[in-house]
Amino acid sequence: MSTSASAPTLIRNVAVFDGTKLHAPQDVLIDGPVIVAVGPALGTPAGAAVVDGTGRTLLPGLIDAHTHTTDTEQLRRALLFGITTELDMGGTPSVARALREAARERDDLADLRIATTGATAPGGHPSQLVALGLLEPFPTVSGPEDADAFVAARVAAGADHLKIFIEDGAAIGTPMPLMSAETISALVRAAHERGLRTAAHTLTRRSARLAIDCGVDGLAHAPADGPCDDALVADAAARGMFVVPTLTSLTGATGTPVEYALIDDSLLRPYADPRWLKEIERMRTEGPGEVRVGPVSVDARYAADAALRMFEAGAPLLAGTDGAGGEGHPTTHGISYHGELALLVAAGLTPAQALTAATAAPADAFGLDDRGRIAAGLRADLLLVEGNPLADITAVRDIAGLWRRGVPVDRTTVPSERLVRP
Ligand SMILES: [Zn+2]
């Protein structure tokens, strides 16, 4: 697998969404792994491949700010749908490291940043997944005195950021032990001392309040157990916390997942994982089967309302799916992200704001300063689409060209690769 393009590529006369703003048609030159020039009427270097951008829009590669990535097939699927970077929010360290390494080497996979093991109390969420065989046993945090060693161990395990679970089980249906405010604050301090950003699992208003008060950098879900009061919204925004609403996965818990509609879109369907597609069609016909409902129900509409209000008050909003590989859960890598973008626009973001949530905002929130924008010197993770996604967000599904680190992604061959877990 080549890791750099052999000849420069000039994308000519293309509307450019640079991560925050749309610019009139101009030229963009890629050489090797980077964008080398952006501007009107650039010269064509000798031997350059020329791509006509007329009637098309060039965007930074999309970033999924909340995934649980467990095999290279998921990274392959994500890339086919225009997602060039995934931010993993918790999993088994050896698996996560091997996947990040594979993504460093290969240009047919989305790039990956990892949390490794998330911080939780002994017996806390997601310990229940160990019993189900979905997670390896993992270390936990008993009190503030454990925080420094826990974070040091995450750094040693290769974590790029720290995930903190704030889940008392209310949103899941089983009471679970929760870390104290002192412990969470100590984890945040230990992470910041080592240059790690922190993201908290917060499905309820109570857990979001705890995250805000403990100085966590962002909410990996928007609270979904009821309407947020104004103080919660204002405090999250005042602290500059990012919020990842994960509307796709919340909608997926309701019995009417957004994926039921996505699979009928002829621009998306051919690129979906055939095994996943079969399962979604079965669920759509027969229903999702046993649905677990906790004492506190979560509703994507509350999350959308909370995230939009936080955004309007100044909090960065990031697009993320919570896509995983679990059986019976419809949210997946790649295709579900296009559902998230549509849900964000339906919730009240403009398409431009949704596209910033998909590019520049997650890059800024996680310190990925080599990507998320279109500018000379940045990594050539680029998505070329037909039409204008700032007028119609679903235009971002109509992919005419895709580059990962400057290497064109071949979307015509869709291998059904399922690699062995490391
Ligand atoms: Zn998650």
Coordinates of C-alpha atoms and ligand atoms in Angstrom, one line a residue:
M1 CA 0.0 0.0 0.0
S2 CA 1.5 3.3 -1.1
T3 CA 1.7 6.0 1.6
S4 CA 2.2 9.0 -0.7
A5 CA 0.8 10.1 -4.1
S6 CA 3.4 9.9 -6.9
A7 CA 2.3 13.0 -8.9
P8 CA 0.8 16.3 -7.9
T9 CA -3.0 16.7 -8.3
L10 CA -4.6 19.9 -9.2
I11 CA -8.3 20.2 -8.5
R12 CA -9.4 23.1 -10.7
N13 CA -12.3 25.5 -10.4
V14 CA -13.8 24.1 -7.3
A15 CA -15.9 25.8 -4.6
V16 CA -14.0 25.3 -1.3
F17 CA -15.5 24.9 2.1
D18 CA -12.4 25.5 4.2
G19 CA -13.8 24.1 7.5
T20 CA -15.7 27.3 8.4
K21 CA -16.5 29.2 5.2
L22 CA -17.4 28.7 1.6
H23 CA -15.2 30.3 -1.0
A24 CA -15.9 31.0 -4.7
P25 CA -14.4 28.5 -7.2
Q26 CA -10.6 28.3 -7.1
D27 CA -7.8 25.8 -7.5
V28 CA -6.3 23.4 -4.9
L29 CA -3.0 21.7 -5.5
I30 CA -2.0 18.5 -3.6
D31 CA 1.6 17.3 -3.7
G32 CA 2.5 14.2 -1.7
P33 CA 0.6 14.0 1.6
V34 CA -0.2 17.8 1.8
I35 CA -2.1 20.6 0.3
V36 CA 0.6 22.9 -1.2
A37 CA -1.5 25.7 -2.6
V38 CA -5.0 27.1 -2.6
G39 CA -6.0 30.0 -4.9
P40 CA -7.3 31.3 -8.2
A41 CA -5.8 30.1 -11.4
L42 CA -2.9 28.1 -10.0
G43 CA -0.4 26.9 -12.7
T44 CA -0.4 23.2 -13.5
P45 CA 2.8 21.5 -12.5
A46 CA 4.4 19.1 -15.0
G47 CA 2.9 15.7 -14.8
A48 CA 0.1 16.8 -12.5
A49 CA -3.2 15.0 -12.6
V50 CA -6.0 17.5 -13.2
V51 CA -9.5 17.0 -11.6
D52 CA -12.3 19.2 -12.8
G53 CA -14.1 20.8 -9.9
T54 CA -16.7 22.6 -11.8
G55 CA -20.1 22.4 -10.1
R56 CA -18.5 20.6 -7.2
T57 CA -17.4 21.5 -3.6
L58 CA -14.2 20.5 -1.9
L59 CA -14.3 19.9 1.8
P60 CA -11.8 18.8 4.5
G61 CA -12.1 15.0 5.2
L62 CA -14.8 14.4 7.8
I63 CA -14.0 13.6 11.4
D64 CA -16.2 11.3 13.5
A65 CA -15.7 12.6 17.1
H66 CA -17.2 9.5 18.9
T67 CA -16.6 5.9 17.8
H68 CA -15.7 2.6 19.3
T69 CA -13.4 1.0 16.8
T70 CA -12.5 -2.6 17.0
D71 CA -11.3 -3.7 13.6
T72 CA -9.8 -2.3 10.3
E73 CA -13.0 -3.1 8.4
Q74 CA -14.7 -0.3 10.4
L75 CA -11.9 2.1 9.4
R76 CA -12.2 1.0 5.8
R77 CA -16.0 1.6 5.8
A78 CA -15.6 5.0 7.5
L79 CA -13.2 6.1 4.8
L80 CA -15.4 5.0 1.9
F81 CA -18.1 7.4 3.3
G82 CA -15.7 10.3 3.4
I83 CA -14.6 10.1 7.1
T84 CA -10.8 10.4 7.1
T85 CA -10.4 10.5 10.9
E86 CA -12.1 8.7 13.8
L87 CA -11.8 9.6 17.4
D88 CA -12.2 6.4 19.4
M89 CA -13.9 6.9 22.8
G90 CA -12.8 3.8 24.6
G91 CA -11.8 0.2 24.0
T92 CA -9.2 -2.4 24.6
P93 CA -5.7 -0.8 24.6
S94 CA -3.9 -3.5 22.5
V95 CA -6.6 -3.5 19.9
A96 CA -6.8 0.3 19.7
R97 CA -3.0 0.7 19.4
A98 CA -2.8 -1.9 16.6
L99 CA -5.6 -0.2 14.7
R100 CA -4.0 3.2 15.1
E101 CA -0.7 1.7 13.8
A102 CA -2.5 0.2 10.8
A103 CA -4.1 3.5 10.1
R104 CA -0.6 5.2 10.2
E105 CA 0.7 2.8 7.6
R106 CA -2.3 2.4 5.3
D107 CA -4.1 5.0 3.2
D108 CA -7.2 2.8 2.6
L109 CA -8.3 3.3 6.3
A110 CA -9.6 6.3 8.2
D111 CA -7.0 7.6 10.6
L112 CA -7.6 6.9 14.3
R113 CA -6.9 8.6 17.6
I114 CA -7.6 6.5 20.7
A115 CA -8.7 6.8 24.4
T116 CA -7.8 3.2 25.3
T117 CA -9.5 2.3 28.7
G118 CA -12.0 4.9 29.9
A119 CA -12.0 5.9 33.6
T120 CA -14.8 4.4 35.7
A121 CA -15.5 3.2 39.3
P122 CA -14.9 -0.4 40.1
G123 CA -18.0 -2.2 38.7
G124 CA -19.0 1.0 36.9
H125 CA -20.1 1.4 33.3
P126 CA -19.0 -0.3 30.9
S127 CA -18.1 -3.2 33.2
Q128 CA -21.2 -5.0 32.1
L129 CA -19.7 -5.4 28.7
V130 CA -16.9 -7.5 30.1
A131 CA -19.5 -10.1 31.3
L132 CA -21.0 -10.1 27.8
G133 CA -17.6 -10.8 26.3
L134 CA -17.5 -7.4 24.4
L135 CA -14.6 -5.9 26.4
E136 CA -11.5 -7.3 28.1
P137 CA -11.3 -6.8 31.8
F138 CA -9.9 -3.3 32.5
P139 CA -8.5 -1.3 35.4
T140 CA -10.8 1.1 37.3
V141 CA -10.5 4.1 39.6
S142 CA -11.4 3.7 43.3
G143 CA -10.8 7.3 44.4
P144 CA -8.9 10.5 43.8
E145 CA -5.7 8.9 45.1
D146 CA -5.9 6.5 42.0
A147 CA -6.3 9.2 39.4
D148 CA -2.6 10.1 38.7
A149 CA -1.5 6.4 38.3
F150 CA -4.5 5.7 36.2
V151 CA -3.8 8.5 33.8
A152 CA -0.1 7.7 33.7
A153 CA -1.0 4.1 32.7
R154 CA -3.3 5.4 29.9
V155 CA -0.4 7.5 28.6
A156 CA 1.9 4.4 28.8
A157 CA -0.8 2.5 26.9
G158 CA -0.8 5.0 24.1
A159 CA -3.9 7.1 24.8
D160 CA -4.3 10.3 22.8
H161 CA -7.1 11.6 25.0
L162 CA -8.9 10.5 28.2
K163 CA -12.4 9.2 28.3
I164 CA -14.3 9.5 31.6
F165 CA -17.5 7.6 32.2
I166 CA -20.1 9.4 34.3
E167 CA -23.0 6.9 34.3
D168 CA -24.9 5.9 37.4
G169 CA -26.9 3.4 35.3
A170 CA -30.0 5.5 35.1
A171 CA -29.8 5.7 31.3
I172 CA -29.0 2.1 31.0
G173 CA -31.5 0.5 33.3
T174 CA -29.2 -0.9 36.0
P175 CA -27.8 1.1 38.9
M176 CA -24.0 1.3 38.7
P177 CA -21.3 2.7 40.9
L178 CA -20.1 6.2 39.9
M179 CA -16.9 8.0 40.6
S180 CA -17.0 11.0 43.0
A181 CA -16.6 14.6 41.9
E182 CA -13.3 14.6 43.7
T183 CA -12.1 11.6 41.7
I184 CA -13.3 13.1 38.3
S185 CA -11.6 16.4 39.1
A186 CA -8.4 14.6 40.0
L187 CA -8.5 12.6 36.7
V188 CA -9.0 15.9 34.7
R189 CA -6.0 17.5 36.5
A190 CA -3.8 14.4 35.9
A191 CA -4.8 14.4 32.2
H192 CA -4.2 18.1 31.7
E193 CA -0.8 17.8 33.3
R194 CA 0.1 15.3 30.6
G195 CA -1.4 17.2 27.7
L196 CA -4.5 14.9 27.3
R197 CA -7.9 16.3 26.5
T198 CA -10.8 14.8 28.4
A199 CA -14.3 13.8 27.2
A200 CA -17.1 12.5 29.5
H201 CA -19.8 10.0 28.8
T202 CA -22.9 12.0 29.9
L203 CA -26.4 10.8 28.9
T204 CA -28.2 12.6 31.7
R205 CA -28.4 16.1 33.0
R206 CA -27.0 15.0 36.4
S207 CA -23.9 13.5 34.7
A208 CA -23.4 16.6 32.5
R209 CA -23.6 18.8 35.6
L210 CA -20.9 16.7 37.2
A211 CA -18.7 16.9 34.1
I212 CA -19.1 20.7 33.9
D213 CA -18.3 21.2 37.6
C214 CA -15.2 18.9 37.4
G215 CA -13.6 20.8 34.5
V216 CA -14.0 18.1 31.9
D217 CA -13.2 19.5 28.4
G218 CA -16.3 18.1 26.6
L219 CA -19.4 16.0 26.6
A220 CA -19.2 12.9 24.5
H221 CA -23.0 12.8 24.5
A222 CA -25.5 15.5 25.1
P223 CA -27.8 15.0 28.1
A224 CA -30.9 13.2 26.8
D225 CA -33.0 12.4 29.9
G226 CA -35.1 15.6 29.8
P227 CA -35.0 19.3 29.0
C228 CA -31.8 21.1 30.2
D229 CA -32.2 24.1 32.4
D230 CA -30.6 27.4 31.3
A231 CA -27.9 27.2 33.9
L232 CA -26.6 23.9 32.7
V233 CA -26.5 25.2 29.1
A234 CA -24.9 28.5 30.1
D235 CA -22.2 26.8 32.3
A236 CA -21.2 24.3 29.6
A237 CA -20.8 27.2 27.1
A238 CA -19.0 29.5 29.6
R239 CA -16.4 26.8 30.2
G240 CA -16.0 26.3 26.4
M241 CA -16.9 22.7 26.6
F242 CA -17.4 20.9 23.4
V243 CA -20.5 18.7 22.9
V244 CA -20.9 15.7 20.7
P245 CA -24.7 15.1 20.6
T246 CA -24.5 11.5 19.1
L247 CA -28.1 11.9 17.8
T248 CA -27.7 8.9 15.6
S249 CA -27.0 6.4 18.4
L250 CA -29.7 8.0 20.6
T251 CA -32.2 7.7 17.7
G252 CA -31.0 4.1 17.3
A253 CA -32.2 3.4 20.8
T254 CA -35.8 4.5 20.1
G255 CA -36.9 1.8 17.6
T256 CA -36.8 4.1 14.6
P257 CA -33.1 4.4 13.8
V258 CA -32.1 6.9 11.2
E259 CA -30.3 4.0 9.4
Y260 CA -33.7 2.6 8.2
A261 CA -33.9 5.5 5.8
L262 CA -30.2 5.8 5.0
I263 CA -30.0 2.3 3.5
D264 CA -32.6 3.3 0.9
D265 CA -30.3 6.2 -0.4
S266 CA -28.7 4.9 -3.6
L267 CA -25.7 7.2 -2.9
L268 CA -25.0 5.4 0.4
R269 CA -26.3 1.8 0.1
P270 CA -23.6 0.4 -2.3
Y271 CA -20.8 1.3 0.2
A272 CA -22.5 -0.2 3.3
D273 CA -21.1 -3.4 4.9
P274 CA -23.2 -6.2 3.4
R275 CA -23.5 -8.0 6.7
W276 CA -24.6 -4.8 8.6
L277 CA -27.1 -4.0 5.7
K278 CA -28.7 -7.4 6.1
E279 CA -29.1 -7.0 9.8
I280 CA -30.6 -3.5 9.4
E281 CA -33.1 -4.8 6.8
R282 CA -34.0 -7.6 9.2
M283 CA -34.5 -5.2 12.1
R284 CA -36.6 -2.9 9.9
T285 CA -38.9 -5.8 8.9
E286 CA -39.1 -7.7 12.2
G287 CA -38.4 -5.0 14.7
P288 CA -35.3 -4.7 16.9
G289 CA -36.2 -7.5 19.2
E290 CA -35.8 -7.1 22.9
V291 CA -35.5 -3.4 23.8
R292 CA -34.0 -2.6 27.2
V293 CA -35.6 0.4 28.8
G294 CA -34.1 1.9 31.9
P295 CA -35.9 3.9 34.6
V296 CA -34.7 7.1 32.9
S297 CA -35.6 7.0 29.2
V298 CA -33.3 8.9 26.9
D299 CA -34.7 10.8 24.0
A300 CA -32.6 12.2 21.1
R301 CA -34.9 15.3 21.0
Y302 CA -33.7 16.4 24.4
A303 CA -30.0 15.8 23.3
A304 CA -30.6 17.8 20.2
D305 CA -32.2 20.7 22.1
A306 CA -29.4 20.7 24.7
A307 CA -26.6 20.6 22.1
L308 CA -28.2 23.3 20.0
R309 CA -28.6 25.7 22.9
M310 CA -25.1 25.0 24.1
F311 CA -23.8 25.7 20.6
E312 CA -25.8 29.0 20.3
A313 CA -24.3 30.0 23.7
G314 CA -20.8 29.5 22.2
A315 CA -19.9 25.8 22.9
P316 CA -18.2 24.0 20.0
L317 CA -20.5 21.3 18.6
L318 CA -18.8 18.2 17.1
A319 CA -20.4 15.5 14.8
G320 CA -20.0 12.0 16.2
T321 CA -21.9 8.8 15.9
D322 CA -21.0 6.6 18.8
G323 CA -20.6 4.0 16.0
A324 CA -19.5 0.6 17.3
G325 CA -19.6 -3.0 16.2
G326 CA -22.2 -4.3 18.6
E327 CA -24.8 -6.8 17.5
G328 CA -28.3 -5.4 17.5
H329 CA -27.3 -1.7 17.6
P330 CA -27.8 0.0 14.2
T331 CA -25.2 2.8 14.6
T332 CA -22.1 1.9 12.6
H333 CA -19.0 3.4 11.1
G334 CA -19.3 5.5 7.9
I335 CA -22.9 5.4 6.7
S336 CA -24.4 6.4 10.1
Y337 CA -22.3 9.6 10.1
H338 CA -24.4 10.9 7.1
G339 CA -27.5 10.3 9.3
E340 CA -25.8 12.4 12.1
L341 CA -25.2 15.3 9.7
A342 CA -28.9 15.2 8.5
L343 CA -30.1 15.0 12.2
L344 CA -27.9 18.0 13.1
V345 CA -29.4 20.1 10.3
A346 CA -33.0 18.9 11.2
A347 CA -32.2 20.0 14.8
G348 CA -31.4 23.5 13.6
L349 CA -27.8 23.8 12.5
T350 CA -27.3 25.3 9.1
P351 CA -25.5 23.0 6.7
A352 CA -22.4 25.1 7.0
Q353 CA -22.5 24.8 10.8
A354 CA -23.0 21.0 10.5
L355 CA -20.0 20.8 8.2
T356 CA -17.8 22.8 10.6
A357 CA -19.0 20.3 13.3
A358 CA -17.7 17.6 11.0
T359 CA -14.3 19.2 10.2
A360 CA -12.7 22.2 11.9
A361 CA -14.5 22.0 15.2
P362 CA -13.4 18.4 16.1
A363 CA -9.9 19.1 14.9
D364 CA -9.7 22.1 17.2
A365 CA -11.3 20.4 20.1
F366 CA -8.8 17.5 20.0
G367 CA -5.7 19.5 18.9
L368 CA -5.4 17.9 15.5
D369 CA -3.8 21.0 13.9
D370 CA -2.7 19.2 10.7
R371 CA -6.3 18.6 9.5
G372 CA -9.9 19.7 9.6
R373 CA -9.4 22.6 7.3
I374 CA -8.3 23.3 3.7
A375 CA -5.2 25.5 3.7
A376 CA -1.6 25.2 2.3
G377 CA 0.5 23.1 4.5
L378 CA -2.3 20.9 5.9
R379 CA -2.7 17.2 5.4
A380 CA -4.5 16.4 2.1
D381 CA -7.5 14.7 3.6
L382 CA -10.1 16.0 1.1
L383 CA -13.6 15.2 0.0
L384 CA -14.9 16.3 -3.4
V385 CA -18.7 16.3 -3.7
E386 CA -21.2 17.1 -6.5
G387 CA -23.2 20.3 -6.0
N388 CA -23.3 22.4 -2.9
P389 CA -23.7 20.7 0.5
L390 CA -24.1 24.1 2.1
A391 CA -27.4 24.4 0.3
D392 CA -28.4 20.7 0.9
I393 CA -26.4 18.7 3.4
T394 CA -27.2 15.4 1.7
A395 CA -25.0 16.6 -1.2
V396 CA -22.1 15.5 1.0
R397 CA -23.2 11.9 0.2
D398 CA -22.5 12.4 -3.5
I399 CA -18.8 11.8 -3.5
A400 CA -16.9 12.6 -6.7
G401 CA -13.4 12.3 -5.3
L402 CA -11.7 11.4 -2.0
W403 CA -8.1 11.8 -0.9
R404 CA -6.5 10.4 2.3
R405 CA -3.1 11.9 3.0
G406 CA -3.0 12.9 -0.6
V407 CA -3.7 9.4 -1.9
P408 CA -6.8 8.9 -4.0
V409 CA -9.3 6.5 -2.3
D410 CA -10.6 3.9 -4.7
R411 CA -14.4 3.7 -4.0
T412 CA -15.1 1.4 -7.0
T413 CA -13.8 -1.7 -5.3
V414 CA -15.4 -2.4 -2.0
P415 CA -13.6 -5.4 -0.4
S416 CA -15.4 -7.4 2.2
E417 CA -12.4 -7.6 4.3
R418 CA -12.9 -8.6 7.9
L419 CA -9.5 -8.7 9.6
V420 CA -8.7 -10.7 12.6
R421 CA -8.6 -8.6 15.8
P422 CA -5.1 -8.0 17.0
Ligands
ZN1 ZN -19.5 5.8 23.2

